[in-house]
Short mmCIF file of C-alpha atoms in Angstrom, two decimals:
data_model
loop_
_atom_site.label_atom_id
_atom_site.label_comp_id
_atom_site.label_asym_id
_atom_site.label_seq_id
_atom_site.Cartn_x
_atom_site.Cartn_y
_atom_site.Cartn_z
CA MET A 1 -57.79 8.04 -27.34
CA ALA A 2 -54.82 8.67 -29.66
CA LYS A 3 -53.90 11.76 -27.70
CA SER A 4 -53.93 9.79 -24.49
CA ARG A 5 -51.67 7.10 -25.96
CA HIS A 6 -49.36 9.86 -27.25
CA ASP A 7 -49.12 11.49 -23.74
CA ALA A 8 -48.51 8.18 -22.08
CA SER A 9 -45.64 7.48 -24.59
CA GLU A 10 -44.09 10.85 -23.89
CA LYS A 11 -44.17 10.18 -20.10
CA GLN A 12 -42.53 6.81 -20.51
CA THR A 13 -39.87 8.26 -22.74
CA GLY A 14 -39.22 11.13 -20.36
CA SER A 15 -38.99 8.72 -17.42
CA ALA A 16 -36.51 6.57 -19.30
CA GLU A 17 -34.33 9.62 -20.10
CA HIS A 18 -34.53 10.66 -16.49
CA ARG A 19 -33.37 7.32 -15.34
CA HIS A 20 -30.54 7.21 -17.89
CA GLY A 21 -29.47 10.72 -16.97
CA GLY A 22 -29.47 9.73 -13.24
CA GLU A 23 -27.34 6.64 -14.01
CA HIS A 24 -25.02 8.75 -16.10
CA ALA A 25 -24.60 11.40 -13.39
CA GLY A 26 -24.14 9.00 -10.42
CA GLY A 27 -22.79 5.85 -11.88
CA GLY A 28 -20.35 7.38 -14.18
CA MET A 29 -18.42 8.63 -11.25
CA GLY A 30 -19.20 6.26 -8.50
CA MET A 31 -18.59 3.03 -10.55
CA ARG A 32 -15.28 3.83 -12.08
CA GLY A 33 -12.58 1.59 -10.70
CA VAL A 34 -9.73 1.69 -13.14
CA THR A 35 -8.80 5.37 -13.11
CA ARG A 36 -9.74 8.60 -11.41
CA PRO A 37 -13.56 8.82 -11.05
CA MET A 38 -14.21 11.44 -13.76
CA HIS A 39 -17.50 12.43 -15.33
CA GLU A 40 -18.33 13.28 -18.87
CA SER A 41 -20.73 16.11 -18.31
CA HIS A 42 -21.20 19.12 -16.05
CA ASP A 43 -21.98 19.04 -12.43
CA HIS A 44 -25.74 19.21 -12.16
CA GLY A 45 -25.68 20.62 -8.66
CA MET A 46 -25.07 17.41 -6.75
CA SER A 47 -25.80 17.60 -3.03
CA ASP A 48 -23.41 16.44 -0.37
CA SER A 49 -25.59 13.37 0.25
CA GLN A 50 -25.46 12.44 -3.47
CA ARG A 51 -21.69 12.81 -3.44
CA SER A 52 -21.44 10.67 -0.27
CA GLU A 53 -23.50 7.98 -1.98
CA MET A 54 -21.27 8.06 -5.01
CA LEU A 55 -18.19 7.84 -2.83
CA ARG A 56 -19.62 4.82 -1.12
CA MET A 57 -20.40 3.21 -4.46
CA HIS A 58 -16.94 3.92 -5.81
CA HIS A 59 -15.29 2.56 -2.67
CA GLN A 60 -17.37 -0.64 -3.04
CA GLN A 61 -16.28 -1.03 -6.66
CA THR A 62 -12.60 -0.64 -5.71
CA LEU A 63 -12.65 -2.58 -2.54
CA TRP A 64 -10.10 -5.01 -3.90
CA VAL A 65 -7.57 -2.21 -3.97
CA TYR A 66 -7.68 -1.73 -0.26
CA TRP A 67 -7.40 -5.44 0.46
CA THR A 68 -4.36 -5.45 -1.86
CA ILE A 69 -2.81 -2.74 0.18
CA LEU A 70 -2.93 -4.98 3.27
CA LEU A 71 -1.38 -7.87 1.38
CA VAL A 72 1.47 -5.58 0.19
CA GLY A 73 1.88 -4.62 3.89
CA VAL A 74 2.37 -8.22 4.94
CA TRP A 75 4.76 -8.68 2.06
CA VAL A 76 6.81 -5.66 3.01
CA LEU A 77 6.79 -6.53 6.70
CA LEU A 78 8.25 -9.98 6.13
CA SER A 79 10.72 -8.98 3.39
CA PRO A 80 13.81 -8.61 5.59
CA VAL A 81 13.57 -12.14 6.83
CA THR A 82 12.44 -13.48 3.40
CA PHE A 83 15.26 -11.96 1.40
CA GLY A 84 17.97 -11.84 4.06
CA TYR A 85 19.09 -8.25 3.98
CA GLY A 86 22.00 -9.02 6.22
CA LYS A 87 23.39 -11.82 4.01
CA ALA A 88 25.42 -11.55 0.73
CA MET A 89 25.82 -7.78 1.08
CA VAL A 90 27.56 -5.97 -1.74
CA VAL A 91 30.07 -3.11 -1.88
CA PRO A 92 29.36 0.06 -4.01
CA SER A 93 31.29 0.30 -7.23
CA GLY A 94 34.56 2.28 -7.55
CA GLU A 95 35.71 1.43 -4.01
CA ARG A 96 33.60 4.30 -2.67
CA GLY A 97 32.16 4.60 0.74
CA VAL A 98 28.65 5.77 1.62
CA TRP A 99 27.31 8.97 3.09
CA PHE A 100 30.51 11.00 2.63
CA SER A 101 32.45 8.17 4.41
CA SER A 102 35.24 5.97 3.32
CA LEU A 103 33.52 3.05 4.90
CA THR A 104 30.68 1.00 3.46
CA HIS A 105 28.86 0.48 6.81
CA ASP A 106 27.38 -2.93 5.69
CA GLU A 107 25.75 -3.84 8.94
CA LEU A 108 24.25 -0.39 9.44
CA ARG A 109 22.79 -0.35 5.96
CA ALA A 110 21.19 -3.75 6.50
CA THR A 111 19.84 -2.69 9.85
CA LEU A 112 18.29 0.60 8.49
CA MET A 113 16.70 -1.28 5.50
CA THR A 114 15.28 -3.89 7.89
CA PHE A 115 13.84 -1.27 10.27
CA SER A 116 12.45 0.69 7.27
CA ASP A 117 10.55 -2.29 5.86
CA VAL A 118 9.22 -3.45 9.13
CA ALA A 119 7.92 0.07 10.11
CA SER A 120 6.53 0.51 6.56
CA GLY A 121 4.72 -2.88 6.70
CA LEU A 122 3.16 -2.08 10.12
CA LEU A 123 1.90 1.30 8.84
CA LEU A 124 0.34 -0.36 5.87
CA LEU A 125 -1.40 -2.90 7.99
CA VAL A 126 -2.87 -0.23 10.31
CA PHE A 127 -3.83 2.32 7.73
CA GLY A 128 -4.65 -0.25 5.03
CA TRP A 129 -7.21 -1.73 7.47
CA ARG A 130 -8.69 1.72 8.17
CA ALA A 131 -9.07 2.24 4.39
CA LEU A 132 -11.42 -0.70 4.14
CA ARG A 133 -14.07 1.79 5.15
CA PRO A 134 -15.15 4.63 2.83
CA ASN A 135 -14.23 8.28 3.52
CA ARG A 136 -10.81 7.61 5.01
CA PRO A 137 -8.65 9.91 2.86
CA VAL A 138 -5.97 10.38 5.47
CA SER A 139 -5.37 6.67 5.73
CA LEU A 140 -4.94 6.36 1.96
CA TRP A 141 -2.58 9.32 1.82
CA VAL A 142 -0.41 7.70 4.54
CA CYS A 143 -0.30 4.50 2.52
CA CYS A 144 0.67 6.50 -0.47
CA PHE A 145 3.51 8.31 1.36
CA VAL A 146 4.63 4.90 2.63
CA GLY A 147 4.91 3.84 -1.09
CA VAL A 148 6.97 6.97 -1.79
CA TRP A 149 9.27 6.15 1.20
CA LEU A 150 9.80 2.61 0.02
CA ASN A 151 11.17 4.04 -3.19
CA VAL A 152 13.33 6.52 -1.36
CA ALA A 153 14.74 4.11 1.42
CA PRO A 154 16.87 1.91 -0.88
CA VAL A 155 18.47 4.98 -2.36
CA LEU A 156 19.01 6.77 0.97
CA PHE A 157 20.28 3.68 2.79
CA TRP A 158 22.34 2.18 -0.03
CA ALA A 159 20.31 -1.00 -0.03
CA PRO A 160 22.94 -3.72 0.74
CA THR A 161 21.40 -6.38 -1.62
CA ALA A 162 19.75 -6.24 -4.97
CA ALA A 163 16.69 -7.96 -3.53
CA ALA A 164 16.28 -5.11 -1.06
CA TYR A 165 16.53 -2.48 -3.77
CA LEU A 166 14.17 -4.26 -6.18
CA ASN A 167 11.62 -5.19 -3.48
CA GLY A 168 11.40 -1.70 -2.12
CA THR A 169 11.11 0.04 -5.44
CA ILE A 170 8.53 -2.28 -6.97
CA ALA A 171 6.40 -2.41 -3.74
CA GLY A 172 6.59 1.32 -3.49
CA ALA A 173 5.48 1.92 -7.11
CA LEU A 174 2.61 -0.54 -6.63
CA LEU A 175 1.44 1.24 -3.46
CA ILE A 176 1.38 4.62 -5.28
CA ALA A 177 -0.71 3.10 -8.01
CA LEU A 178 -3.03 1.46 -5.53
CA THR A 179 -3.71 4.63 -3.48
CA ILE A 180 -3.94 7.45 -6.06
CA LEU A 181 -3.85 6.08 -9.54
CA ILE A 182 -6.25 3.11 -9.75
CA PRO A 183 -9.07 4.33 -7.39
CA GLY A 184 -8.30 8.08 -8.10
CA MET A 185 -7.29 10.76 -5.63
CA PRO A 186 -8.67 9.99 -2.18
CA ASN A 187 -12.20 11.51 -1.73
CA MET A 188 -11.93 13.42 -5.04
CA ILE A 189 -15.64 12.69 -5.68
CA MET A 190 -16.54 14.85 -2.67
CA TYR A 191 -14.95 18.15 -3.89
CA MET A 192 -14.14 17.89 -7.64
CA GLN A 193 -15.98 20.11 -10.06
CA MET A 194 -17.35 18.60 -13.15
CA GLY A 195 -16.54 20.16 -16.57
CA PRO A 196 -16.54 19.52 -20.27
CA PRO A 197 -14.19 16.85 -21.73
CA THR A 198 -12.27 19.49 -23.62
CA PRO A 199 -10.93 22.62 -21.84
CA PRO A 200 -12.39 25.99 -23.04
CA GLY A 201 -10.44 27.25 -26.04
CA TRP A 202 -8.88 23.85 -26.82
CA SER A 203 -9.76 21.59 -29.76
CA TYR A 204 -8.54 18.51 -27.86
CA ASN A 205 -7.98 17.36 -24.29
CA PRO A 206 -4.24 17.76 -23.35
CA SER A 207 -4.72 15.26 -20.53
CA SER A 208 -6.14 12.43 -22.67
CA TRP A 209 -4.43 9.11 -23.27
CA PRO A 210 -3.22 9.97 -26.76
CA GLN A 211 -1.36 12.97 -25.31
CA ARG A 212 0.10 11.08 -22.30
CA TRP A 213 1.18 7.73 -23.73
CA ILE A 214 4.47 9.16 -25.04
CA MET A 215 5.30 10.46 -21.55
CA ILE A 216 4.58 7.04 -20.05
CA VAL A 217 6.73 5.21 -22.53
CA THR A 218 9.78 7.58 -22.24
CA GLY A 219 9.42 7.64 -18.39
CA PHE A 220 9.40 3.85 -18.27
CA ALA A 221 12.42 3.72 -20.60
CA GLY A 222 14.31 6.21 -18.42
CA TRP A 223 13.42 4.21 -15.38
CA ILE A 224 14.70 0.99 -16.81
CA VAL A 225 18.04 2.51 -18.02
CA SER A 226 18.70 4.54 -14.86
CA ARG A 227 17.97 1.47 -12.72
CA TYR A 228 20.53 -0.47 -14.70
CA LEU A 229 23.08 2.21 -14.13
CA ALA A 230 22.09 2.31 -10.42
CA ALA A 231 22.63 -1.48 -10.15
CA PHE A 232 26.23 -1.05 -11.20
CA GLN A 233 26.84 1.98 -8.96
CA LEU A 234 25.32 0.23 -5.94
CA GLY A 235 27.43 -2.82 -6.50
CA TYR A 236 24.81 -5.41 -7.57
CA ILE A 237 26.51 -6.00 -10.90
CA ASP A 238 30.20 -5.93 -11.73
CA GLN A 239 30.12 -4.92 -15.43
CA ILE A 240 28.03 -2.46 -17.29
CA TRP A 241 27.27 -2.41 -21.03
CA GLU A 242 26.02 0.39 -23.26
CA PRO A 243 26.42 0.69 -26.98
CA PHE A 244 27.46 4.35 -27.42
CA PHE A 245 30.31 5.46 -25.13
CA GLY A 246 32.28 2.27 -24.38
CA GLN A 247 34.01 2.65 -21.02
CA GLY A 248 32.83 6.25 -20.75
CA THR A 249 29.66 5.41 -18.76
CA ARG A 250 31.65 3.32 -16.27
CA GLN A 251 34.10 6.20 -15.83
CA VAL A 252 31.34 8.71 -15.24
CA LEU A 253 29.59 6.49 -12.68
CA ASN A 254 32.90 6.06 -10.74
CA SER A 255 34.13 9.66 -11.22
CA ASP A 256 35.09 12.06 -8.43
CA MET A 257 32.02 14.12 -9.32
CA SER A 258 29.75 11.18 -8.77
CA HIS A 259 31.41 10.36 -5.51
CA MET A 260 30.67 13.87 -4.36
CA TRP A 261 27.10 12.84 -3.75
CA PRO A 262 26.16 11.14 -0.50
CA ILE A 263 23.93 8.76 -2.39
CA SER A 264 24.06 7.08 -5.73
CA ASP A 265 23.24 9.60 -8.39
CA ALA A 266 22.12 6.96 -10.78
CA SER A 267 19.67 5.63 -8.26
CA LEU A 268 18.44 9.15 -7.66
CA GLY A 269 17.72 9.43 -11.35
CA ALA A 270 15.87 6.13 -11.25
CA LEU A 271 13.75 7.53 -8.37
CA ALA A 272 12.85 10.62 -10.40
CA TYR A 273 11.93 8.51 -13.46
CA THR A 274 9.74 6.28 -11.29
CA PHE A 275 7.57 9.28 -10.28
CA GLU A 276 7.50 10.59 -13.86
CA PHE A 277 6.39 7.27 -15.22
CA LEU A 278 3.67 6.86 -12.59
CA MET A 279 2.32 10.38 -12.91
CA GLY A 280 1.80 9.78 -16.58
CA TYR A 281 -1.20 7.70 -15.63
CA MET A 282 -2.95 10.69 -13.93
CA GLY A 283 -5.38 12.47 -16.29
CA SER A 284 -8.63 12.06 -18.16
CA PRO A 285 -9.81 8.64 -19.24
#
């Protein structure tokens, strides 16, 4: 009798451990919705059907992300008429022209920014709607590249108003986060290989938050400073303050070397810091 009770207890314990292990193997990856769907243990030979189910679960947990992409698409589509890109246009600092020209091409810049936002908004609506169903990696990558373009367009087209520049860069950064940072790389569940939390031969994980936070902080600081310099160079503000070099910064921003670029070099730096800041969020949890 005692032996029978002992065997029954072992079976119950084993069953509970099996259920716990199954939840850990499937749920750990499929239910993550804040960062890339990682897993803490090795791949136990999951089949394609198991990965497909995990992908479906993960998509369901992060469905709010894809609805938000649609909302951002509506926002971007209506931005030109909301913020009036063709009104109150500014002139770049230092009496410089744009695109190797002595002219500022105000109307052309406003038209290009308007066309860019309308086209980007339409693409986000089409591919964001497609992304509402799981296993649509191409649609998510298209939305991601639209986010990259929204960051590039104000730099390339010398955004004629501060609202156009700010709207494009913030919406673009948000889209990058919504497509590859918050839910993880599209369809990564289907092909990623599981591994230990610490790389072989390492005593710590070089991709963990304690290792990455300094990159995020410094990247964000660089983004803020370079965006401030870009605001002066693009003509959104008339004066620039910095505590170290007096008028030296102003002279550099308006120098002949700076004018050799077809675009604002300060805004190009802000673009680079944008990507550096965002990519700091990619890594282990």
